[in-house]
Coordinates of C-alpha atoms in Angstrom, one line a residue:
X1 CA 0.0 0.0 0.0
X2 CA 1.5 3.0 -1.3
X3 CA 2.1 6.3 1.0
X4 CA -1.0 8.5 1.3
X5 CA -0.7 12.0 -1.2
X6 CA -0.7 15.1 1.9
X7 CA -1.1 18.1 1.4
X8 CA -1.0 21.4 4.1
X9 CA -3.7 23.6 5.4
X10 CA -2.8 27.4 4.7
X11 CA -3.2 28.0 8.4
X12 CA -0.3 26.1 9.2
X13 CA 1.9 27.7 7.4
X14 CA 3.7 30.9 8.9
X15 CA 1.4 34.2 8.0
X16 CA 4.0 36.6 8.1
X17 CA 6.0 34.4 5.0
X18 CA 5.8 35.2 1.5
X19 CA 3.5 33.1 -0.6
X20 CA 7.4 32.4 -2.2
X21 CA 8.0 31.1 1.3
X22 CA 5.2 29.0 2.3
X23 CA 5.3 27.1 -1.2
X24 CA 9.5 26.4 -0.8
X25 CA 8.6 25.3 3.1
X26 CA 5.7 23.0 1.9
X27 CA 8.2 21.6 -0.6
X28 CA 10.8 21.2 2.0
X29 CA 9.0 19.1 4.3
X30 CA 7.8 17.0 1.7
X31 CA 4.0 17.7 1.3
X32 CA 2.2 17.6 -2.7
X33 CA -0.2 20.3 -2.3
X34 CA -1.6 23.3 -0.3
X35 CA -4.9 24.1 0.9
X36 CA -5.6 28.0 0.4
X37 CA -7.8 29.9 3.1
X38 CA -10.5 32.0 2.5
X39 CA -11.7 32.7 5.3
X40 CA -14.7 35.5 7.2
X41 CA -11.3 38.0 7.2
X42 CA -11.7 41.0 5.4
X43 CA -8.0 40.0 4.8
X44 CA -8.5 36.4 3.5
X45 CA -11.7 37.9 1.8
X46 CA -10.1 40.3 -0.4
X47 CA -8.6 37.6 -1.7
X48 CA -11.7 36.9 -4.0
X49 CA -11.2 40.2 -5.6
X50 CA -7.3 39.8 -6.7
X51 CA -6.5 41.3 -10.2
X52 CA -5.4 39.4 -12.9
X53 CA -1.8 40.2 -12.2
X54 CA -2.0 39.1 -9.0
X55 CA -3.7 35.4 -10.0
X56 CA -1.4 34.7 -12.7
X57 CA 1.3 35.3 -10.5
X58 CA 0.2 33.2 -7.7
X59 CA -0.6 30.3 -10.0
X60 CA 3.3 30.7 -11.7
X61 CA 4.7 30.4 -7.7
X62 CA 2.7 27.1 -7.5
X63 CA 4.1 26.1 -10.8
X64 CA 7.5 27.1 -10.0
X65 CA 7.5 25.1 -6.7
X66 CA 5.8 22.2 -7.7
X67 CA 3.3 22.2 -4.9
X68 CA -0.6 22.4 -6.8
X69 CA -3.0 24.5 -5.1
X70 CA -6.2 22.0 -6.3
X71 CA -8.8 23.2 -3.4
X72 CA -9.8 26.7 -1.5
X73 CA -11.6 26.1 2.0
X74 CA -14.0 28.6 1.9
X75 CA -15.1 29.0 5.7
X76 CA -16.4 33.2 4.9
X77 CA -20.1 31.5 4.6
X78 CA -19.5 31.6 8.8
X79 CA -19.7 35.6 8.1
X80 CA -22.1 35.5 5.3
X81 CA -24.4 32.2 5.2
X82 CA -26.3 30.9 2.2
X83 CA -29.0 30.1 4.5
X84 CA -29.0 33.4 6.8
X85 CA -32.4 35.2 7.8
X86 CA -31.4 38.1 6.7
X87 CA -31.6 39.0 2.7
X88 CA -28.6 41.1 2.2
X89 CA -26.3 38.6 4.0
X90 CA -27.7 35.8 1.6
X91 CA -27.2 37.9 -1.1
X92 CA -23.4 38.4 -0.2
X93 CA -23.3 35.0 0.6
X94 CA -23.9 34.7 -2.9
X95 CA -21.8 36.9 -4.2
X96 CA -18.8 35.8 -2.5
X97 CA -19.5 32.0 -3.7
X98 CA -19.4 33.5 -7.1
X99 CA -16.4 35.3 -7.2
X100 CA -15.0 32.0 -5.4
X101 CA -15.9 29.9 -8.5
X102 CA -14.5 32.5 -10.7
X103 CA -11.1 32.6 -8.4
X104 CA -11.0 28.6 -8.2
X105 CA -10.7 29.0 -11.7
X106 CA -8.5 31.3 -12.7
X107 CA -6.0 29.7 -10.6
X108 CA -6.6 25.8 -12.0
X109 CA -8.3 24.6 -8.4
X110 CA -10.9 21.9 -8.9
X111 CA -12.5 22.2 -5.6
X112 CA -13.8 24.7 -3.4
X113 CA -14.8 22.9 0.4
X114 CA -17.8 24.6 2.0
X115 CA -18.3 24.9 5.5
X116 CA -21.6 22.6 5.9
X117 CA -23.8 25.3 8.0
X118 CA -26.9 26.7 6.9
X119 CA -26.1 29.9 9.5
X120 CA -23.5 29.9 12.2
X121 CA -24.2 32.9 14.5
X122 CA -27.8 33.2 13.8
X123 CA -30.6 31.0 15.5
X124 CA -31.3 27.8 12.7
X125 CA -34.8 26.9 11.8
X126 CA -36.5 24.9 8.8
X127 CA -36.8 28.4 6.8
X128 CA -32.5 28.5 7.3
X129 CA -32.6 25.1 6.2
X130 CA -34.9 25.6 2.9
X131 CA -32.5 29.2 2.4
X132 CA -29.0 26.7 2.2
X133 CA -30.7 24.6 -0.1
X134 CA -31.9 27.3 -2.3
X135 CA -28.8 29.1 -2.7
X136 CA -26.7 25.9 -2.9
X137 CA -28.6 25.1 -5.5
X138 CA -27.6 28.4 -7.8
X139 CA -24.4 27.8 -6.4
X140 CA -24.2 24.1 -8.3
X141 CA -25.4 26.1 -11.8
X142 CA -22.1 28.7 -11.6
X143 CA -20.0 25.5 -10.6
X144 CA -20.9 23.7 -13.9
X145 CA -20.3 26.4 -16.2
X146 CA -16.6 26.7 -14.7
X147 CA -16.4 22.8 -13.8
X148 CA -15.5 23.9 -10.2
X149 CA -16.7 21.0 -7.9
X150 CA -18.1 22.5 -4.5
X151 CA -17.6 20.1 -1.5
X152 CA -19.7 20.4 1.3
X153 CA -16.9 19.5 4.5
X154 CA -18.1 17.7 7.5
X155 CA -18.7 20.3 10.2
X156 CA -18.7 20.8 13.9
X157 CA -21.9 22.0 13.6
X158 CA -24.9 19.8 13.9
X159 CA -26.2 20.7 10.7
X160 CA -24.0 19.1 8.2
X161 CA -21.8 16.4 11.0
X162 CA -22.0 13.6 9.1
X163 CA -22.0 12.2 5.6
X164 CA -25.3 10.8 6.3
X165 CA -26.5 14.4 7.1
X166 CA -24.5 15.4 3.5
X167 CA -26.5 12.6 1.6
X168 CA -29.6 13.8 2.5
X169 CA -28.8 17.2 1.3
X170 CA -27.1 15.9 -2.2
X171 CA -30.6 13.5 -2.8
X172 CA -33.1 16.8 -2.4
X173 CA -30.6 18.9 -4.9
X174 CA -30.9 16.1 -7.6
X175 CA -27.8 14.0 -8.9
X176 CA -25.9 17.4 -9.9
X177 CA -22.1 16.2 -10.5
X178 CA -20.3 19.2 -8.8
X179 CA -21.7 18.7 -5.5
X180 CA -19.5 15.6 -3.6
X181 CA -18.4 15.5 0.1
X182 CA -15.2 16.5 2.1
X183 CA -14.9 14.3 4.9
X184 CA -12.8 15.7 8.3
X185 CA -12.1 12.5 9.9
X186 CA -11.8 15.0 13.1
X187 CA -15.3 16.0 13.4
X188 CA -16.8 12.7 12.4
X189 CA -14.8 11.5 15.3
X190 CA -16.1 14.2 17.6
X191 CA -20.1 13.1 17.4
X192 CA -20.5 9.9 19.4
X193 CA -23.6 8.9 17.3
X194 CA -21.2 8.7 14.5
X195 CA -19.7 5.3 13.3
X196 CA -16.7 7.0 11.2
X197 CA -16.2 3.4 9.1
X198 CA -19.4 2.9 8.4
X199 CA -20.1 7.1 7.3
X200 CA -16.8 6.5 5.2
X201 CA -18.3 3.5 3.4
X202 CA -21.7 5.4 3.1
X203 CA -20.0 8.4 1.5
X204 CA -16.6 6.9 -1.0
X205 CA -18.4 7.3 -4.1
X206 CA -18.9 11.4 -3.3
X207 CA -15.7 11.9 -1.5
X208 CA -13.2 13.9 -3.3
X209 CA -10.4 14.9 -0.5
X210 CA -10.4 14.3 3.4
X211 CA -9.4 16.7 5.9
X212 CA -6.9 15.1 9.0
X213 CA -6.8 16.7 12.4
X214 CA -7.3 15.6 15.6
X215 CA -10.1 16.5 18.2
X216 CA -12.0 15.9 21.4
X217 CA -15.3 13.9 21.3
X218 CA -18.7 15.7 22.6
X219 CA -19.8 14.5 25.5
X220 CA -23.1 15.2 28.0
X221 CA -22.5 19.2 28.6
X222 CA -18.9 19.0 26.8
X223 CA -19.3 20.8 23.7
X224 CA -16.2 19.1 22.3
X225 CA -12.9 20.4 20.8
X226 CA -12.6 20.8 16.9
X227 CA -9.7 22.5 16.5
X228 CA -5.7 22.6 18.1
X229 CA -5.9 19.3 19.1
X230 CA -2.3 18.5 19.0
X231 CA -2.4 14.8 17.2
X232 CA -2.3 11.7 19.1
X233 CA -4.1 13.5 22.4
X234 CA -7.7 13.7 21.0
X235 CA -10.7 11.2 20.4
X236 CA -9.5 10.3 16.8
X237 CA -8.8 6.7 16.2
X238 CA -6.7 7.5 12.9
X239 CA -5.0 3.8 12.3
X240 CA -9.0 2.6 12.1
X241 CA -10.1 5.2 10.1
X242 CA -7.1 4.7 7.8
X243 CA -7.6 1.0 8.1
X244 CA -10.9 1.5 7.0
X245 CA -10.5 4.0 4.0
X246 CA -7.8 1.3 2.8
X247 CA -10.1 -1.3 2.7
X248 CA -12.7 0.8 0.5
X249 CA -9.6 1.8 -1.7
X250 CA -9.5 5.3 -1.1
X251 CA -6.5 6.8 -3.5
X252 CA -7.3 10.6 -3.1
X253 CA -5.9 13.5 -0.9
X254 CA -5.4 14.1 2.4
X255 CA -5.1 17.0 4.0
X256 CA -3.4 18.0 7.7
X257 CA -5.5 20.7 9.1
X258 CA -3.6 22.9 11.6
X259 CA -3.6 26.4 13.0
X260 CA 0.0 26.8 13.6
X261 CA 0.6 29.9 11.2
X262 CA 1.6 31.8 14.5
X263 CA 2.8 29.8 16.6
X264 CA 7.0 29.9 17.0
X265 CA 7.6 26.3 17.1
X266 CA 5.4 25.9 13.4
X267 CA 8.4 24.0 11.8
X268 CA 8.8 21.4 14.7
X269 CA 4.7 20.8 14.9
X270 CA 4.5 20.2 11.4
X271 CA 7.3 17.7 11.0
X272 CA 5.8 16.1 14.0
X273 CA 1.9 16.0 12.3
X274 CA 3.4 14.5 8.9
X275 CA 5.3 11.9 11.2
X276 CA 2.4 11.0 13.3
X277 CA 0.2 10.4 10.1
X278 CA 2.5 8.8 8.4
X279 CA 3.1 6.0 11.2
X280 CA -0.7 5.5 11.5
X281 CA -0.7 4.9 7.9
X282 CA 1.8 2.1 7.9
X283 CA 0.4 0.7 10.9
X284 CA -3.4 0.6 9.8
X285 CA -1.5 -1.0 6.1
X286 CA 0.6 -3.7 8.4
X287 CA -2.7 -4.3 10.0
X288 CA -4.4 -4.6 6.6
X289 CA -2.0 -6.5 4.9
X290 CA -1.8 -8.6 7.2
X291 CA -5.1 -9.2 7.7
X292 CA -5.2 -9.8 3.9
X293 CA -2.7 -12.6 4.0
X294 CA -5.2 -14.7 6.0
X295 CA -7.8 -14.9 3.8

């Protein structure tokens, strides 16, 4: 079983580095792709709005360095929801899932991973619900005419925290090719009524990329942890997971999600996350293969 193709979250990448330096340091610690963030900063926002200059020569860095840039998380919807009571923030909502079609591309990325929440800081109700699936819908139409594929993540939210939850949503949108699912094997983790094989079985034939991190499960009046989990301390059992995705012959991306982009020690906790899930990998493979040999 070959080693698994990871890539690196923005985020956990120094901030302060030029887009020069985070490609050469993703290079230099061995990882095949980047994850860019845009995020509910008006920083990470304006983002959406780069000139032409400024696309072109973002995409020739990624050339240059031979890391690809194939997928944008697009966690702004938090700010500006598809499915938010209020009219103008739908409408920007809109607006900025437009211009992140039209960004995706420009700069040659096939997917663009939605945060799977109908609101976030607003109250949800079945007219929130009906609102998501609306504009997700007009969404899917810009998608096609720029083959962008828009994947809904896995949230820490109750509204989207499974792939079961995700199924239901792709069956009332119709069989629309550019909607699929991206998995965080962190959050599925995090909601005991989750069984994270059997939700990765249920959901292979939409999953196009799956996010890694590790976090700490919900529990009675605990709301859980989903993010800066250092790996290894949380809830996720990643050598099953792995185990299981092997079995089902998953051969796409993963993705290490980490905040780390301030932190002074960045270099040290990313050589240690690409170790860590590297070793669960060839354990869960040991464990498969051997497991394989018996039969």
């Amino acid at each position: 079983m070959k080693q698994p193709i990871l890539g690196i979250y923005e985020k956990a990448l120094p901030k302060y580095f030029s887009w020069q330096d985070k490609f050469a340091l993703a290079k230099e610690l061995g990882f095949e792709f980047m994850e860019l963030s845009i995020d509910e900063s008006d920083e990470r926002l304006a983002r959406l709005d780069w000139s032409r200059k400024e696309r072109e020569e973002f995409r020739r860095f990624s050339v240059e360095s031979g890391i690809r840039v194939s997928s944008i998380c697009l966690s702004g919807h938090r700010r500006f929801p598809l499915g938010s009571n209020k009219q103008e923030t739908r409408e920007a909502g809109l607006v900025m899932m437009k211009k992140a079609i039209d960004l995706a591309a420009d700069l040659g990325v096939r997917v663009i991973q939605l945060a799977g929440y109908d609101v976030y800081y607003e109250e949800k109700s079945v007219l929130t619900r009906a609102y998501f699936i609306e504009n997700l819908r007009l969404a899917l139409d810009w998608a096609a005419e720029k083959q962008v594929v828009l994947a809904i993540e896995i949230m820490d939210d109750p509204f989207i925290n499974s792939i079961t939850k995700y199924l239901r949503i792709k069956a009332e949108l119709g069989s629309s090719p550019w909607l699929k699912v991206y998995p965080d094997i962190g959050n599925l983790s995090a909601w005991p009524e989750n069984d994270v094989g059997f939700e990765l079985a249920e959901g292979m034939a939409e999953t196009v990329a799956i996010h890694l991190k590790d976090t700490l499960q919900v529990d009675g009046l605990f709301p859980g942890k989903f993010k800066e989990v250092p790996f290894g301390t949380g809830c996720v059992d990643f050598a099953g997971a792995f185990k299981s995705l092997q079995m089902l012959h998953y051969a796409g991306p993963f993705l290490i999600e980490m905040w780390s982009e301030s932190s002074p020690d960045y270099y040290e906790e990313l050589v240690a996350a690409k170790r860590f899930i590297e070793g669960k990998w060839k354990e869960a493979t040991a464990t498969w293969m051997k497991s394989e040999s018996l039969n």
